[in-house]
Structures are given as C-alpha cells and as structure tokens.
Amino acid sequence: MATKIDPRPRDADRTREAILQAAQQVFAEKGFAAATIRDITARAGVNQSLVSRYFGGKLKLFEAALEAALDARLMTDLPKAEFGKLIVARFADGDGRVSPLPMLFRAAADAEARSVAQRLLHERVLEPLAQWIGGADAGVRAARLMMISLGFFTYREQLPLAGFAGAVDPDLRRWLEDEFQAIVDNGHVRR
Amino acid sequence: MATKIDPRPRDADRTREAILQAAQQVFAEKGFAAATIRDITARAGVNQSLVSRYFGGKLKLFEAALEAALDARLMTDLPKAEFGKLIVARFADGDGRVSPLPMLFRAAADAEARSVAQRLLHERVLEPLAQWIGGADAGVRAARLMMISLGFFTYREQLPLAGFAGAVDPDLRRWLEDEFQAIVDNGHVRR
DNA sequence: TCACGATGTAAACGTACGTTTACTTGCTGG
DNA sequence: CCAGCAAGTAAACGTACGTTTACATCGTGA
C-alpha cells in the first residue's frame, strides 16, 4: 500500500482555526444552546474533546467565535455617501462572509451567552459605530441603525415569512436604504 | 388535626389554565429550548406529567401558549390617529399583559418552535395588521411595522445595553413614534 | 536515536431533559 | 354505599449533552 499522506498534519493552530470557523457557522445557524460541540467538531473534522482543551469549554468557544466574526468590520468600512444602498446590499444579498448578527441575537436565548453577546455588541459594534457616525446624537443614531438591522435580520432569517425568505420586496428595500442613509447623513429621512 | 382545606380542588380546567399561564411567562423569559417543563409545572404548582397529558408535549404547549398570548390583540386595537404614541407606550412601558413578542422571537432558536412561531405570526399578527392598515402597499407597511417592533424588542429586552435597559431615550422614542405613526398614516415619515 | 511533550482519539461519566408508566387519591352516579 | 373513572402524583426510562479521563500517536531537541 502506498504511503498515506495525511492531508491534515498535526497542527494545533490549524485545528484551533478549523474549530473556530465551524463554530461560527454552527452558532450562526442554530444559536448557542442548540449548537452542540459534537456538531461543531464533526464539521471541523476533529475530536470533540479539543474544544475543552483549546478553548476551555463551549461558552469560551462562543466568545472566541463571536469575537472573530466581529473582527471583520461590519458597517464602518462603507463610504457614507452610499451607505444605504451598500449596507442593505450586504445584509440582503450577503457578501460571502459569515455575518455576526445572527450569532449575536440567536445567542440571546441562553443567559450566559447573552451577557457575552451584550458586551461584545457594545464594545465592538455600537461604540465604533457611534464614533464613525459622529455628532451629538451619534448614540441615538447608532441605536436606530442597530434596531433596524436587528429587526431586519430577525424578520428575514429568524421568522422568515412566505414571500420574504427570498428577495426583499423592492419597496421595503427602498425604505431600508433610505432609513440607513438618513441615519448616517443627518438623522432625518430625505424623501 | 383540623381538616385540611385544599385550596386547589381537583379541577382539570383550572389546572390546564395554570399551566398555560405559567408557560407564557417562562417561554417569554427563557425561550422555547431553555424553558423546561419542570420549571413551568413547578410555577403552576402541578405535576410535570400533566403537560403531556393535557397538551400532548412541550411543543404543543408552546403552540397553545403562544396562541393564547396572541389572542389579545396586539396592535390593531389602537386608534390610528395616535397610533405612534400609544404603541410605543405599550411597548416601552408595558401594559400589564405578557407580550407575545418575546415569545415569538425567543422561540426562533429552536427549529420546531420557529416554524410554529412563523405560522402564528403570519396568521395572527401580520395578516390582521395588513388588513387593518389597508391600502395597496399594506403588506410592505405591515412588514416595516413588524421589523421595527422586532428590532426594538431585540435591542431592548434581548440585548439590553447600558443606558437602554431602563427608560427609552427621548430622541429615540420620538423617532419610534414618528415611524410607527407614518406607517399607519401613509407610509411616509412626516417631519 | 529516543525519551518526552504536544497532539489527537475513543470511551466513559455525570447531569438534565421530555416523556412514559404505575400508582394513589378524590369525586360522583346509580 | 361503592364501583369506576377522572385527576394528580412519584418514580423511572431513554436520550443527548458538555466535560473529563485514559490512552494512542506523532514530531523533535538533546
């Protein structure tokens, strides 16, 4: 028999990364409580015990996965001039990355995961967002942005209704674009 | 020893109702997966096996509880002229009833409960809402109303941030009122 | 070379859950 | 008065989970 070439030689960093990526997917799909370590590690192709070894448990893995997902800048990398169109396109059509938003609010069912999500949402999303928006009422405008985003995601991915699971209704899309654009412009919807 | 007066004589209907009310509370607080039958029945003061006996299982109990919570009209009982102010007051300040919205989206973590929530949300909330709003684009406007409501609840109760858990910021409140009012008026925000 | 730590695995453990079963208690119609 | 059914209970069952443990395997520095 030919010498077996192991396609995945022993590499702790690579294994850690594989677990982390699988965790991002599974946590985003199923939420914290419904996601199982057996599912995550199976998707990563590694043994289940490695989660405890490398991350210290399920909650710590969730925290690491959420933080990694939030590492990619979520909104503040877009040009303000066309923010509305671009952010709706990113949310509605996807851009290939795993969005951290489903992870954020699907985690809320579990009390421990919720407190982690709260802290990270505040530190990594809301504060940078308010800074990026700027101005006196930046906090309120960031909150509005967050509320609409969460509502959109909840409505679209969490409770997808008939006729809404696919493409977004053009009128609804235009309203979303206007709202998002108004928030970064001056807080008022221009119509 | 004096004769013991049982404060809760055998009464299947009363027991059923006690379970149903406890279920509404616990499901709203913890979501479907995190809520346990033992917790619900303990709060109702009855044996755990009665859930299977009276409702046929946890999922059926959830369906019954959600349907009962949705029985109270959620939005369409308010006068359209002051809809914005009143609906925000109901959402932000509460009106004593158990709101079905937390149940709705906290259920979304579980796949089976989610499909139940989807169907009931559509049948019992969105369709009556669109009918109540009326007009050609009633569907889109109902969707906007639902998105903002879900976003508000998610942001407020699910991921309560520092400074947002208590009273709602006056500016944010005004924005919410305007948005809600505009949806029932003509779909456009008047400013 | 080879012992030893790093890496990975399989199996077992303890726990908590939803559900079912066997049983007890209380009421009521004839 | 009492048989029979409704109502309620306690305990057990089967399962799935996160975690831990004991063991196997690989690579590498002295």
XYZ file of N, CA, C and O in Angstrom, chain A residues 30 106 158-159, chain B residues 32 103-111 113-114 117:
68
model
N -27.651 27.869 14.409
C -28.517 27.247 15.408
C -28.607 27.999 16.721
O -29.384 27.619 17.590
N -29.155 35.245 18.113
C -29.537 33.859 18.397
C -28.931 33.388 19.702
O -29.356 32.411 20.285
N -34.893 34.917 11.029
C -35.373 34.249 12.222
C -36.806 33.785 12.050
O -37.163 32.692 12.416
N -37.604 34.655 11.509
C -39.002 34.327 11.303
C -39.374 34.572 9.843
O -40.245 35.366 9.555
N -37.961 28.936 23.976
C -38.524 27.590 23.942
C -37.559 26.546 24.476
O -37.906 25.757 25.355
N -41.887 35.954 23.237
C -42.097 34.539 22.936
C -41.819 34.260 21.472
O -41.189 33.271 21.118
N -42.282 35.161 20.633
C -42.151 34.942 19.193
C -40.695 34.803 18.775
O -40.324 33.852 18.101
N -39.874 35.765 19.168
C -38.526 35.668 18.614
C -37.577 34.877 19.482
O -36.570 34.388 19.001
N -37.907 34.687 20.747
C -37.044 33.799 21.532
C -37.265 32.355 21.157
O -36.461 31.491 21.465
N -38.391 32.101 20.515
C -38.653 30.735 20.084
C -37.789 30.357 18.897
O -37.600 29.183 18.601
N -37.261 31.364 18.240
C -36.632 31.132 16.943
C -35.365 30.304 17.036
O -34.859 29.827 16.034
N -34.845 30.119 18.232
C -33.623 29.332 18.363
C -33.893 27.864 18.063
O -33.028 27.166 17.557
N -35.091 27.433 18.365
C -35.433 26.039 18.108
C -36.165 25.916 16.779
O -37.096 26.671 16.493
N -35.751 24.936 15.984
C -36.287 24.821 14.632
C -37.789 24.528 14.642
O -38.551 25.148 13.890
N -40.023 25.008 17.134
C -40.782 26.127 17.677
C -40.806 27.293 16.688
O -41.784 28.033 16.620
N -39.740 27.440 15.918
C -39.692 28.534 14.959
C -40.784 28.391 13.910
O -41.447 29.362 13.544
N -43.940 29.421 15.398
C -43.987 30.870 15.571
C -44.208 31.575 14.235
O -44.952 32.550 14.154
